[in-house]
Every structure is written in structure tokens, then in C-alpha cells.
């Protein structure tokens, strides 16, 4: 298999399949009413996309799951690599929901000019690194991750696709009061999905009956999504993500990092984490 390389664009390491279209991505024209779902990779993006979709379609599963999730809510960075392409997205009826992994400072300015809503989801760094390592083993769009120890070093130095996790979560945290943003945590959604679904509804100005909220929580549980071809990425282009060896819907748990971090790696991570996250009020739960 031909794996892609990382290239630096605007100070960010990015898959070359994305980097070659960088100008189109940066110049993307948002429209009033567009909603951005922003995350660092492996933070619960797909999960949030599915919750948001069901909220917007009043819990109507048939209407919502007529196509794979990555087609219904396109990824800003992949619009030149796979359907729906940029032209199709430009023609989508408003309000459009768009996914991005770009850091706060590289979100196309048109989103801010139109005061677009942003739903950000953050996941604790240890679980994100763990999930990203497993993901990069199947992500043809990224270099081979090598050993876990090598990968963890790269993750800590920010030399992975979409750059530093530390800068990403802090960038949106600091940006949240400058725009219309709901900042969510993977760990909170896992612990109490109903409450977080209600917070998303409130943010989007949506009211739904209790039974519908419960139905949305059920349909977006890990097992339901894992077994649903419209949510589990099974139809995603194999040239970008190859799931023949392992699955995109991997474990969906908080604290899985404990199965891969050695005691030594955890100590090094902690020491480095303190330095990088010292001056922020952002706090994560690393296990429930
Ligand atoms: P793991 O690799 O830890 O299992 P993203 O969508 O941002 O790429 O994030 C993928 C991660 O979210 C994977 O984590 C995946 O299993 C997890 N995930 C996807 N759907 C989920 C759900 N309904 N509940 C909990 N975790 C989910």
C-alpha cells in the first residue's frame, strides 16, 4: 500500500492528500447559519455528528441515516479527496453542518464573518493518543505509526496529522468566548449522554420530547453505531482508511490508555503534559 506523507502547511503537519488542496480549504466560503463540528482527530467526532444529525431530524432515523455520516456532514479538509466534493457542498441547502479538524486559528475566516455556531468536542490526551495510534495503522492518508513508543513521542511533539493535540484543545478553549461555541468533552458524553444531547439541543435552539432524546441516546450508543453501516465508516474509501485489519469503531471507552501506556511512558507523558498545559484552566477526566 502507498502511504501518504505529512507536509507542513501554515505550520501544521498535514497529510499530503489534503495539503495539495490547502488554498481551497483555507478559502472555503461559509454561509450564514452553517454549523461547524470541530475536533482534534479521534475525539468523538463521528459520535457527535450522529447526535447532531438525529437532533436536526427530530430523531427520524430513516431520514437521517439515508447515507453514510461522512457524506451527510462533510469534512472540510477532505472535500477535494472524496465525495461530497466542494461544488456539491457549496450547493447544499442551508443550514449546512460541516466537520473540521483544523485548529482554531486556521478555521476559514468566513465562519467567523458569519458568526457561525461551533460545536467543539475534546477528549483527554492519553485516550486520544491511544485511539490515534490505532487509527494511523489503518489510515493510508498518514504515515505508518511505527511502534507505540515511537508514535507516542510523535504525538507529544505534535508531529502527527492536524498537529499538536495540546495546542488544539487549548486553542478552542481560549477561543470559546470569542465566538458562538459549545465546548463538550467525550468523557461527559460517555458518562451522561442524555444531558449532553440536551445541551446540544439547547445550543441549536431545538426542543424535542423526552422519548425522542432517549431514542437519540440509544441510536448513538457505541454498539448501535458500530453495527450501523451508515455510522461505522465501513463504506469509507479504502484508499484513505483501510479497515480490513481493524475497525474504525474500536472500543469507545474512557481509560483505554491504561492498556497501552507503560508506567514509564505515563510518567513521561505526565511530566510533559504539565509543561504544556500549565497555563490553562482546561481540565480533563482521564478515567471514569
Ligand atoms: P477508540 O479508538 O478509543 O475506540 P473520531 O470520530 O473523532 O475519529 O473518534 C473515534 C473514536 O470515537 C474511536 O475511539 C471510536 O471508537 C469512538 N466512538 C465512535 N462512536 C462512539 C460512540 N457512539 N460512543 C463512544 N465512542 C465512540
PDB file of C-alpha atoms and ligand atoms in Angstrom:
ATOM      1  CA  UNK A   1       0.000   0.000   0.000  1.00  0.00           C
ATOM      2  CA  UNK A   2       1.240   3.522  -0.796  1.00  0.00           C
ATOM      3  CA  UNK A   3       1.051   5.555   2.387  1.00  0.00           C
ATOM      4  CA  UNK A   4       0.859   9.331   2.283  1.00  0.00           C
ATOM      5  CA  UNK A   5       3.370  11.671   3.918  1.00  0.00           C
ATOM      6  CA  UNK A   6       2.893  14.615   6.221  1.00  0.00           C
ATOM      7  CA  UNK A   7       3.626  18.053   4.779  1.00  0.00           C
ATOM      8  CA  UNK A   8       3.847  21.361   6.643  1.00  0.00           C
ATOM      9  CA  UNK A   9       1.104  23.837   5.744  1.00  0.00           C
ATOM     10  CA  UNK A  10       0.777  27.086   7.727  1.00  0.00           C
ATOM     11  CA  UNK A  11       2.887  25.481  10.456  1.00  0.00           C
ATOM     12  CA  UNK A  12       0.678  22.371  10.607  1.00  0.00           C
ATOM     13  CA  UNK A  13       1.740  18.807   9.690  1.00  0.00           C
ATOM     14  CA  UNK A  14      -0.938  17.631   7.284  1.00  0.00           C
ATOM     15  CA  UNK A  15      -1.454  14.610   5.049  1.00  0.00           C
ATOM     16  CA  UNK A  16      -0.204  15.465   1.561  1.00  0.00           C
ATOM     17  CA  UNK A  17      -3.558  14.377   0.097  1.00  0.00           C
ATOM     18  CA  UNK A  18      -5.048  17.328   1.992  1.00  0.00           C
ATOM     19  CA  UNK A  19      -2.043  19.680   1.795  1.00  0.00           C
ATOM     20  CA  UNK A  20      -2.131  19.865  -2.022  1.00  0.00           C
ATOM     21  CA  UNK A  21      -5.596  21.446  -1.785  1.00  0.00           C
ATOM     22  CA  UNK A  22      -4.716  23.771   1.061  1.00  0.00           C
ATOM     23  CA  UNK A  23      -5.755  27.018  -0.670  1.00  0.00           C
ATOM     24  CA  UNK A  24      -9.230  25.677  -1.468  1.00  0.00           C
ATOM     25  CA  UNK A  25      -9.638  24.647   2.172  1.00  0.00           C
ATOM     26  CA  UNK A  26      -8.464  27.964   3.599  1.00  0.00           C
ATOM     27  CA  UNK A  27     -10.675  29.892   1.162  1.00  0.00           C
ATOM     28  CA  UNK A  28     -13.810  27.865   1.933  1.00  0.00           C
ATOM     29  CA  UNK A  29     -16.870  30.126   1.907  1.00  0.00           C
ATOM     30  CA  UNK A  30     -19.104  29.545   4.892  1.00  0.00           C
ATOM     31  CA  UNK A  31     -22.691  30.793   4.748  1.00  0.00           C
ATOM     32  CA  UNK A  32     -24.841  32.328   7.488  1.00  0.00           C
ATOM     33  CA  UNK A  33     -26.386  29.515   9.561  1.00  0.00           C
ATOM     34  CA  UNK A  34     -23.621  26.981   8.869  1.00  0.00           C
ATOM     35  CA  UNK A  35     -22.698  24.932  11.931  1.00  0.00           C
ATOM     36  CA  UNK A  36     -19.151  23.693  12.399  1.00  0.00           C
ATOM     37  CA  UNK A  37     -18.387  20.459  14.290  1.00  0.00           C
ATOM     38  CA  UNK A  38     -14.748  20.880  15.279  1.00  0.00           C
ATOM     39  CA  UNK A  39     -12.492  18.333  16.969  1.00  0.00           C
ATOM     40  CA  UNK A  40      -8.954  17.078  17.140  1.00  0.00           C
ATOM     41  CA  UNK A  41      -8.974  13.670  15.343  1.00  0.00           C
ATOM     42  CA  UNK A  42     -10.192  10.699  17.409  1.00  0.00           C
ATOM     43  CA  UNK A  43     -12.090  12.797  19.954  1.00  0.00           C
ATOM     44  CA  UNK A  44     -15.620  11.587  19.238  1.00  0.00           C
ATOM     45  CA  UNK A  45     -16.284  13.489  16.004  1.00  0.00           C
ATOM     46  CA  UNK A  46     -18.384  10.792  14.352  1.00  0.00           C
ATOM     47  CA  UNK A  47     -20.361  10.245  17.542  1.00  0.00           C
ATOM     48  CA  UNK A  48     -21.159  13.959  17.808  1.00  0.00           C
ATOM     49  CA  UNK A  49     -22.001  14.165  14.102  1.00  0.00           C
ATOM     50  CA  UNK A  50     -24.568  11.396  14.554  1.00  0.00           C
ATOM     51  CA  UNK A  51     -26.108  13.030  17.638  1.00  0.00           C
ATOM     52  CA  UNK A  52     -26.352  16.379  15.859  1.00  0.00           C
ATOM     53  CA  UNK A  53     -27.886  14.758  12.760  1.00  0.00           C
ATOM     54  CA  UNK A  54     -30.556  12.982  14.780  1.00  0.00           C
ATOM     55  CA  UNK A  55     -31.334  16.178  16.692  1.00  0.00           C
ATOM     56  CA  UNK A  56     -31.735  18.134  13.489  1.00  0.00           C
ATOM     57  CA  UNK A  57     -34.025  15.467  12.002  1.00  0.00           C
ATOM     58  CA  UNK A  58     -36.111  15.199  15.216  1.00  0.00           C
ATOM     59  CA  UNK A  59     -34.898  11.660  15.887  1.00  0.00           C
ATOM     60  CA  UNK A  60     -36.093  10.395  12.499  1.00  0.00           C
ATOM     61  CA  UNK A  61     -33.594   7.589  11.931  1.00  0.00           C
ATOM     62  CA  UNK A  62     -34.725   6.742   8.377  1.00  0.00           C
ATOM     63  CA  UNK A  63     -34.387  10.323   7.197  1.00  0.00           C
ATOM     64  CA  UNK A  64     -31.111  10.820   8.996  1.00  0.00           C
ATOM     65  CA  UNK A  65     -29.380   7.594   8.012  1.00  0.00           C
ATOM     66  CA  UNK A  66     -30.109   7.655   4.295  1.00  0.00           C
ATOM     67  CA  UNK A  67     -26.357   7.998   3.613  1.00  0.00           C
ATOM     68  CA  UNK A  68     -23.094   7.430   5.493  1.00  0.00           C
ATOM     69  CA  UNK A  69     -22.410  10.055   8.142  1.00  0.00           C
ATOM     70  CA  UNK A  70     -19.297  11.378   6.359  1.00  0.00           C
ATOM     71  CA  UNK A  71     -21.442  12.243   3.337  1.00  0.00           C
ATOM     72  CA  UNK A  72     -24.201  13.919   5.337  1.00  0.00           C
ATOM     73  CA  UNK A  73     -21.768  16.086   7.306  1.00  0.00           C
ATOM     74  CA  UNK A  74     -18.783  16.576   5.003  1.00  0.00           C
ATOM     75  CA  UNK A  75     -15.255  17.099   6.260  1.00  0.00           C
ATOM     76  CA  UNK A  76     -13.876  20.481   5.227  1.00  0.00           C
ATOM     77  CA  UNK A  77     -10.367  19.134   4.670  1.00  0.00           C
ATOM     78  CA  UNK A  78     -11.478  16.142   2.549  1.00  0.00           C
ATOM     79  CA  UNK A  79     -13.745  17.946   0.057  1.00  0.00           C
ATOM     80  CA  UNK A  80     -11.085  17.639  -2.650  1.00  0.00           C
ATOM     81  CA  UNK A  81     -10.354  13.963  -1.885  1.00  0.00           C
ATOM     82  CA  UNK A  82     -13.755  12.249  -1.787  1.00  0.00           C
ATOM     83  CA  UNK A  83     -17.477  12.898  -2.156  1.00  0.00           C
ATOM     84  CA  UNK A  84     -19.261  15.130  -1.393  1.00  0.00           C
ATOM     85  CA  UNK A  85     -16.892  17.437  -3.283  1.00  0.00           C
ATOM     86  CA  UNK A  86     -16.526  21.176  -2.774  1.00  0.00           C
ATOM     87  CA  UNK A  87     -19.021  22.036  -5.533  1.00  0.00           C
ATOM     88  CA  UNK A  88     -21.637  19.697  -4.024  1.00  0.00           C
ATOM     89  CA  UNK A  89     -21.078  21.172  -0.557  1.00  0.00           C
ATOM     90  CA  UNK A  90     -21.345  24.707  -1.971  1.00  0.00           C
ATOM     91  CA  UNK A  91     -24.766  23.774  -3.351  1.00  0.00           C
ATOM     92  CA  UNK A  92     -26.027  22.097  -0.137  1.00  0.00           C
ATOM     93  CA  UNK A  93     -29.120  23.748   1.344  1.00  0.00           C
ATOM     94  CA  UNK A  94     -28.663  25.861   4.500  1.00  0.00           C
ATOM     95  CA  UNK A  95     -28.132  25.379   7.314  1.00  0.00           C
ATOM     96  CA  UNK A  96     -25.149  23.182   6.460  1.00  0.00           C
ATOM     97  CA  UNK A  97     -23.299  21.117   9.038  1.00  0.00           C
ATOM     98  CA  UNK A  98     -19.589  20.838   8.350  1.00  0.00           C
ATOM     99  CA  UNK A  99     -16.892  18.889  10.173  1.00  0.00           C
ATOM    100  CA  UNK A 100     -13.322  20.080  10.615  1.00  0.00           C
ATOM    101  CA  UNK A 101     -10.172  19.049  12.465  1.00  0.00           C
ATOM    102  CA  UNK A 102      -8.454  22.367  11.760  1.00  0.00           C
ATOM    103  CA  UNK A 103      -7.103  24.183  14.813  1.00  0.00           C
ATOM    104  CA  UNK A 104      -8.999  27.295  15.922  1.00  0.00           C
ATOM    105  CA  UNK A 105      -6.541  29.731  14.331  1.00  0.00           C
ATOM    106  CA  UNK A 106      -6.791  28.049  10.906  1.00  0.00           C
ATOM    107  CA  UNK A 107     -10.593  27.857  10.615  1.00  0.00           C
ATOM    108  CA  UNK A 108     -11.503  29.743   7.403  1.00  0.00           C
ATOM    109  CA  UNK A 109     -12.349  33.325   8.346  1.00  0.00           C
ATOM    110  CA  UNK A 110     -15.719  33.154   6.557  1.00  0.00           C
ATOM    111  CA  UNK A 111     -17.065  31.096   9.502  1.00  0.00           C
ATOM    112  CA  UNK A 112     -16.287  33.954  11.883  1.00  0.00           C
ATOM    113  CA  UNK A 113     -17.577  36.631   9.482  1.00  0.00           C
ATOM    114  CA  UNK A 114     -20.988  34.931   9.558  1.00  0.00           C
ATOM    115  CA  UNK A 115     -20.828  34.243  13.302  1.00  0.00           C
ATOM    116  CA  UNK A 116     -21.358  30.506  12.667  1.00  0.00           C
ATOM    117  CA  UNK A 117     -22.027  28.221  15.614  1.00  0.00           C
ATOM    118  CA  UNK A 118     -19.243  25.812  16.582  1.00  0.00           C
ATOM    119  CA  UNK A 119     -19.647  22.536  18.473  1.00  0.00           C
ATOM    120  CA  UNK A 120     -16.220  21.515  19.761  1.00  0.00           C
ATOM    121  CA  UNK A 121     -15.504  18.125  21.347  1.00  0.00           C
ATOM    122  CA  UNK A 122     -12.336  17.446  23.326  1.00  0.00           C
ATOM    123  CA  UNK A 123     -11.098  14.071  24.608  1.00  0.00           C
ATOM    124  CA  UNK A 124      -8.350  13.516  27.173  1.00  0.00           C
ATOM    125  CA  UNK A 125      -4.875  13.346  25.620  1.00  0.00           C
ATOM    126  CA  UNK A 126      -3.993   9.821  26.710  1.00  0.00           C
ATOM    127  CA  UNK A 127      -7.081   8.234  25.164  1.00  0.00           C
ATOM    128  CA  UNK A 128      -6.764  10.458  22.094  1.00  0.00           C
ATOM    129  CA  UNK A 129      -3.138   9.357  21.567  1.00  0.00           C
ATOM    130  CA  UNK A 130      -4.171   5.713  22.037  1.00  0.00           C
ATOM    131  CA  UNK A 131      -7.059   5.970  19.592  1.00  0.00           C
ATOM    132  CA  UNK A 132      -4.950   7.927  17.072  1.00  0.00           C
ATOM    133  CA  UNK A 133      -2.192   5.286  17.155  1.00  0.00           C
ATOM    134  CA  UNK A 134      -4.689   2.539  16.287  1.00  0.00           C
ATOM    135  CA  UNK A 135      -6.276   4.795  13.678  1.00  0.00           C
ATOM    136  CA  UNK A 136      -2.978   5.628  11.963  1.00  0.00           C
ATOM    137  CA  UNK A 137      -2.333   1.918  11.499  1.00  0.00           C
ATOM    138  CA  UNK A 138      -5.323   1.878   9.135  1.00  0.00           C
ATOM    139  CA  UNK A 139      -5.163   5.481   7.853  1.00  0.00           C
ATOM    140  CA  UNK A 140      -3.422   5.283   4.479  1.00  0.00           C
ATOM    141  CA  UNK A 141      -3.600   9.090   4.386  1.00  0.00           C
ATOM    142  CA  UNK A 142      -0.992   9.198   7.199  1.00  0.00           C
ATOM    143  CA  UNK A 143       2.495   7.699   7.574  1.00  0.00           C
ATOM    144  CA  UNK A 144       2.809   4.282   9.238  1.00  0.00           C
ATOM    145  CA  UNK A 145       2.742   4.950  13.005  1.00  0.00           C
ATOM    146  CA  UNK A 146       5.667   2.621  13.764  1.00  0.00           C
ATOM    147  CA  UNK A 147       5.816   1.273  17.316  1.00  0.00           C
ATOM    148  CA  UNK A 148       3.586   2.675  20.052  1.00  0.00           C
ATOM    149  CA  UNK A 149       6.615   4.187  21.767  1.00  0.00           C
ATOM    150  CA  UNK A 150       7.692   5.966  18.578  1.00  0.00           C
ATOM    151  CA  UNK A 151       4.150   7.138  17.966  1.00  0.00           C
ATOM    152  CA  UNK A 152       3.671   8.482  21.481  1.00  0.00           C
ATOM    153  CA  UNK A 153       6.822  10.590  21.051  1.00  0.00           C
ATOM    154  CA  UNK A 154       5.457  11.985  17.798  1.00  0.00           C
ATOM    155  CA  UNK A 155       2.075  12.686  19.391  1.00  0.00           C
ATOM    156  CA  UNK A 156       3.720  14.559  22.259  1.00  0.00           C
ATOM    157  CA  UNK A 157       5.805  16.637  19.857  1.00  0.00           C
ATOM    158  CA  UNK A 158       2.765  17.400  17.687  1.00  0.00           C
ATOM    159  CA  UNK A 159       4.256  15.724  14.625  1.00  0.00           C
ATOM    160  CA  UNK A 160       1.046  13.939  13.592  1.00  0.00           C
ATOM    161  CA  UNK A 161      -1.762  14.795  11.172  1.00  0.00           C
ATOM    162  CA  UNK A 162      -3.500  18.067  12.168  1.00  0.00           C
ATOM    163  CA  UNK A 163      -0.652  18.881  14.548  1.00  0.00           C
ATOM    164  CA  UNK A 164      -0.478  19.244  18.300  1.00  0.00           C
ATOM    165  CA  UNK A 165      -3.370  17.957  20.419  1.00  0.00           C
ATOM    166  CA  UNK A 166      -2.270  20.302  23.218  1.00  0.00           C
ATOM    167  CA  UNK A 167      -2.468  23.413  21.020  1.00  0.00           C
ATOM    168  CA  UNK A 168      -5.772  22.239  19.519  1.00  0.00           C
ATOM    169  CA  UNK A 169      -7.732  21.761  22.744  1.00  0.00           C
ATOM    170  CA  UNK A 170      -6.223  24.924  24.268  1.00  0.00           C
ATOM    171  CA  UNK A 171      -6.816  26.977  21.096  1.00  0.00           C
ATOM    172  CA  UNK A 172     -10.555  26.293  21.080  1.00  0.00           C
ATOM    173  CA  UNK A 173     -10.763  26.630  24.875  1.00  0.00           C
ATOM    174  CA  UNK A 174      -9.271  30.108  24.652  1.00  0.00           C
ATOM    175  CA  UNK A 175     -11.376  30.912  21.586  1.00  0.00           C
ATOM    176  CA  UNK A 176     -14.695  29.813  23.028  1.00  0.00           C
ATOM    177  CA  UNK A 177     -15.665  33.223  24.387  1.00  0.00           C
ATOM    178  CA  UNK A 178     -14.751  34.994  21.146  1.00  0.00           C
ATOM    179  CA  UNK A 179     -17.454  33.202  19.150  1.00  0.00           C
ATOM    180  CA  UNK A 180     -20.661  31.173  19.485  1.00  0.00           C
ATOM    181  CA  UNK A 181     -19.168  27.890  20.707  1.00  0.00           C
ATOM    182  CA  UNK A 182     -20.318  24.887  22.732  1.00  0.00           C
ATOM    183  CA  UNK A 183     -17.258  23.136  24.190  1.00  0.00           C
ATOM    184  CA  UNK A 184     -18.003  19.495  25.015  1.00  0.00           C
ATOM    185  CA  UNK A 185     -15.980  16.602  26.439  1.00  0.00           C
ATOM    186  CA  UNK A 186     -16.013  12.998  25.198  1.00  0.00           C
ATOM    187  CA  UNK A 187     -15.852  11.817  28.817  1.00  0.00           C
ATOM    188  CA  UNK A 188     -19.012  13.786  29.733  1.00  0.00           C
ATOM    189  CA  UNK A 189     -20.954  12.417  26.760  1.00  0.00           C
ATOM    190  CA  UNK A 190     -19.881   8.905  27.738  1.00  0.00           C
ATOM    191  CA  UNK A 191     -20.942   9.410  31.349  1.00  0.00           C
ATOM    192  CA  UNK A 192     -24.281  11.113  30.693  1.00  0.00           C
ATOM    193  CA  UNK A 193     -25.286  11.207  27.005  1.00  0.00           C
ATOM    194  CA  UNK A 194     -28.821  12.474  27.713  1.00  0.00           C
ATOM    195  CA  UNK A 195     -27.542  15.610  29.467  1.00  0.00           C
ATOM    196  CA  UNK A 196     -25.045  16.355  26.703  1.00  0.00           C
ATOM    197  CA  UNK A 197     -27.644  15.744  23.957  1.00  0.00           C
ATOM    198  CA  UNK A 198     -29.886  18.258  25.739  1.00  0.00           C
ATOM    199  CA  UNK A 199     -27.023  20.768  25.866  1.00  0.00           C
ATOM    200  CA  UNK A 200     -26.516  20.396  22.103  1.00  0.00           C
ATOM    201  CA  UNK A 201     -30.282  20.840  21.567  1.00  0.00           C
ATOM    202  CA  UNK A 202     -30.326  23.997  23.651  1.00  0.00           C
ATOM    203  CA  UNK A 203     -27.302  25.347  21.782  1.00  0.00           C
ATOM    204  CA  UNK A 204     -29.043  24.700  18.447  1.00  0.00           C
ATOM    205  CA  UNK A 205     -32.363  26.066  19.704  1.00  0.00           C
ATOM    206  CA  UNK A 206     -34.130  22.732  19.374  1.00  0.00           C
ATOM    207  CA  UNK A 207     -36.866  21.281  21.618  1.00  0.00           C
ATOM    208  CA  UNK A 208     -37.707  17.571  21.477  1.00  0.00           C
ATOM    209  CA  UNK A 209     -39.835  15.254  23.652  1.00  0.00           C
ATOM    210  CA  UNK A 210     -38.076  13.168  26.316  1.00  0.00           C
ATOM    211  CA  UNK A 211     -38.776   9.945  24.404  1.00  0.00           C
ATOM    212  CA  UNK A 212     -37.016  11.353  21.339  1.00  0.00           C
ATOM    213  CA  UNK A 213     -33.981  12.371  23.377  1.00  0.00           C
ATOM    214  CA  UNK A 214     -33.818   8.839  24.780  1.00  0.00           C
ATOM    215  CA  UNK A 215     -34.131   7.383  21.302  1.00  0.00           C
ATOM    216  CA  UNK A 216     -31.244   9.582  20.091  1.00  0.00           C
ATOM    217  CA  UNK A 217     -29.089   8.428  23.025  1.00  0.00           C
ATOM    218  CA  UNK A 218     -29.904   4.811  22.191  1.00  0.00           C
ATOM    219  CA  UNK A 219     -29.188   5.165  18.456  1.00  0.00           C
ATOM    220  CA  UNK A 220     -25.842   6.852  19.165  1.00  0.00           C
ATOM    221  CA  UNK A 221     -24.591   4.332  21.727  1.00  0.00           C
ATOM    222  CA  UNK A 222     -21.299   2.687  20.755  1.00  0.00           C
ATOM    223  CA  UNK A 223     -22.831  -0.711  19.960  1.00  0.00           C
ATOM    224  CA  UNK A 224     -25.619   0.724  17.840  1.00  0.00           C
ATOM    225  CA  UNK A 225     -23.197   2.842  15.833  1.00  0.00           C
ATOM    226  CA  UNK A 226     -20.656   0.043  15.496  1.00  0.00           C
ATOM    227  CA  UNK A 227     -23.284  -2.166  13.874  1.00  0.00           C
ATOM    228  CA  UNK A 228     -24.724   0.561  11.676  1.00  0.00           C
ATOM    229  CA  UNK A 229     -23.140   0.852   8.216  1.00  0.00           C
ATOM    230  CA  UNK A 230     -24.365   4.451   7.942  1.00  0.00           C
ATOM    231  CA  UNK A 231     -22.332   5.376  11.044  1.00  0.00           C
ATOM    232  CA  UNK A 232     -19.385   2.951  11.252  1.00  0.00           C
ATOM    233  CA  UNK A 233     -17.286   4.117   8.271  1.00  0.00           C
ATOM    234  CA  UNK A 234     -17.475   0.652   6.660  1.00  0.00           C
ATOM    235  CA  UNK A 235     -18.152   2.285   3.268  1.00  0.00           C
ATOM    236  CA  UNK A 236     -15.387   4.904   3.585  1.00  0.00           C
ATOM    237  CA  UNK A 237     -12.888   4.985   0.642  1.00  0.00           C
ATOM    238  CA  UNK A 238     -10.225   2.285   1.257  1.00  0.00           C
ATOM    239  CA  UNK A 239      -7.535   4.461  -0.317  1.00  0.00           C
ATOM    240  CA  UNK A 240      -7.897   6.810   2.668  1.00  0.00           C
ATOM    241  CA  UNK A 241      -8.769   4.424   5.550  1.00  0.00           C
ATOM    242  CA  UNK A 242      -8.301   0.666   5.201  1.00  0.00           C
ATOM    243  CA  UNK A 243     -10.404  -1.229   7.741  1.00  0.00           C
ATOM    244  CA  UNK A 244      -9.540  -4.748   6.563  1.00  0.00           C
ATOM    245  CA  UNK A 245      -7.373  -5.432   9.654  1.00  0.00           C
ATOM    246  CA  UNK A 246      -9.220  -3.466  12.324  1.00  0.00           C
ATOM    247  CA  UNK A 247     -12.295  -1.292  12.670  1.00  0.00           C
ATOM    248  CA  UNK A 248     -12.864   2.456  12.909  1.00  0.00           C
ATOM    249  CA  UNK A 249     -15.357   1.784  15.733  1.00  0.00           C
ATOM    250  CA  UNK A 250     -12.708   0.309  18.003  1.00  0.00           C
ATOM    251  CA  UNK A 251     -13.611   0.375  21.724  1.00  0.00           C
ATOM    252  CA  UNK A 252     -15.330   3.656  22.517  1.00  0.00           C
ATOM    253  CA  UNK A 253     -14.222   3.759  26.143  1.00  0.00           C
ATOM    254  CA  UNK A 254     -12.709   6.180  28.621  1.00  0.00           C
ATOM    255  CA  UNK A 255      -9.420   4.983  30.110  1.00  0.00           C
ATOM    256  CA  UNK A 256      -8.388   2.508  27.404  1.00  0.00           C
ATOM    257  CA  UNK A 257      -4.944   4.221  27.509  1.00  0.00           C
ATOM    258  CA  UNK A 258      -4.211   2.091  30.586  1.00  0.00           C
ATOM    259  CA  UNK A 259      -3.987  -0.940  28.284  1.00  0.00           C
ATOM    260  CA  UNK A 260      -1.140   0.515  26.226  1.00  0.00           C
ATOM    261  CA  UNK A 261       0.823   3.083  28.291  1.00  0.00           C
ATOM    262  CA  UNK A 262       3.669   1.607  30.340  1.00  0.00           C
ATOM    263  CA  UNK A 263       4.299   3.129  33.783  1.00  0.00           C
ATOM    264  CA  UNK A 264       7.371   4.865  32.363  1.00  0.00           C
ATOM    265  CA  UNK A 265       5.503   6.253  29.366  1.00  0.00           C
ATOM    266  CA  UNK A 266       2.786   7.540  31.673  1.00  0.00           C
ATOM    267  CA  UNK A 267       5.342   9.352  33.830  1.00  0.00           C
ATOM    268  CA  UNK A 268       6.991  10.960  30.812  1.00  0.00           C
ATOM    269  CA  UNK A 269       3.598  11.932  29.418  1.00  0.00           C
ATOM    270  CA  UNK A 270       2.571  13.476  32.740  1.00  0.00           C
ATOM    271  CA  UNK A 271       5.776  15.496  33.072  1.00  0.00           C
ATOM    272  CA  UNK A 272       5.499  16.816  29.525  1.00  0.00           C
ATOM    273  CA  UNK A 273       1.742  17.442  29.964  1.00  0.00           C
ATOM    274  CA  UNK A 274       2.327  19.650  33.000  1.00  0.00           C
ATOM    275  CA  UNK A 275       4.659  21.864  30.989  1.00  0.00           C
ATOM    276  CA  UNK A 276       2.340  22.159  28.003  1.00  0.00           C
ATOM    277  CA  UNK A 277      -0.926  22.531  29.951  1.00  0.00           C
ATOM    278  CA  UNK A 278       0.369  24.601  32.845  1.00  0.00           C
ATOM    279  CA  UNK A 279      -1.178  27.921  31.888  1.00  0.00           C
ATOM    280  CA  UNK A 280      -4.672  26.760  31.001  1.00  0.00           C
ATOM    281  CA  UNK A 281      -7.827  26.314  33.080  1.00  0.00           C
ATOM    282  CA  UNK A 282      -8.777  23.400  30.809  1.00  0.00           C
ATOM    283  CA  UNK A 283      -9.121  20.171  32.810  1.00  0.00           C
ATOM    284  CA  UNK A 284      -9.796  16.603  31.665  1.00  0.00           C
ATOM    285  CA  UNK A 285     -11.068  13.422  33.278  1.00  0.00           C
ATOM    286  CA  UNK A 286      -8.630  10.655  32.306  1.00  0.00           C
ATOM    287  CA  UNK A 287     -10.746   7.808  33.632  1.00  0.00           C
ATOM    288  CA  UNK A 288     -14.299   7.406  34.870  1.00  0.00           C
TER     289      UNK A 288
HETATM  290  P1  LIG B   1     -11.475   4.465  20.179  1.00  0.00           P
HETATM  291  O1  LIG B   1     -10.412   4.301  19.147  1.00  0.00           O
HETATM  292  O2  LIG B   1     -10.921   4.795  21.530  1.00  0.00           O
HETATM  293  O3  LIG B   1     -12.430   3.318  20.232  1.00  0.00           O
HETATM  294  P2  LIG B   1     -13.469  10.234  15.733  1.00  0.00           P
HETATM  295  O4  LIG B   1     -14.869  10.013  15.284  1.00  0.00           O
HETATM  296  O5  LIG B   1     -13.216  11.625  16.208  1.00  0.00           O
HETATM  297  O6  LIG B   1     -12.478   9.754  14.734  1.00  0.00           O
HETATM  298  O7  LIG B   1     -13.260   9.388  17.060  1.00  0.00           O
HETATM  299  C1  LIG B   1     -13.208   7.982  17.016  1.00  0.00           C
HETATM  300  C2  LIG B   1     -13.225   7.458  18.422  1.00  0.00           C
HETATM  301  O8  LIG B   1     -14.550   7.654  18.969  1.00  0.00           O
HETATM  302  C3  LIG B   1     -12.947   5.972  18.486  1.00  0.00           C
HETATM  303  O9  LIG B   1     -12.352   5.767  19.772  1.00  0.00           O
HETATM  304  C4  LIG B   1     -14.358   5.422  18.388  1.00  0.00           C
HETATM  305  O10 LIG B   1     -14.495   4.090  18.811  1.00  0.00           O
HETATM  306  C5  LIG B   1     -15.079   6.387  19.313  1.00  0.00           C
HETATM  307  N1  LIG B   1     -16.531   6.383  19.114  1.00  0.00           N
HETATM  308  C6  LIG B   1     -17.222   6.421  17.959  1.00  0.00           C
HETATM  309  N2  LIG B   1     -18.532   6.333  18.182  1.00  0.00           N
HETATM  310  C7  LIG B   1     -18.697   6.249  19.520  1.00  0.00           C
HETATM  311  C8  LIG B   1     -19.839   6.121  20.379  1.00  0.00           C
HETATM  312  N3  LIG B   1     -21.075   6.072  19.889  1.00  0.00           N
HETATM  313  N4  LIG B   1     -19.617   6.048  21.705  1.00  0.00           N
HETATM  314  C9  LIG B   1     -18.362   6.099  22.211  1.00  0.00           C
HETATM  315  N5  LIG B   1     -17.252   6.205  21.454  1.00  0.00           N
HETATM  316  C10 LIG B   1     -17.422   6.287  20.122  1.00  0.00           C
END
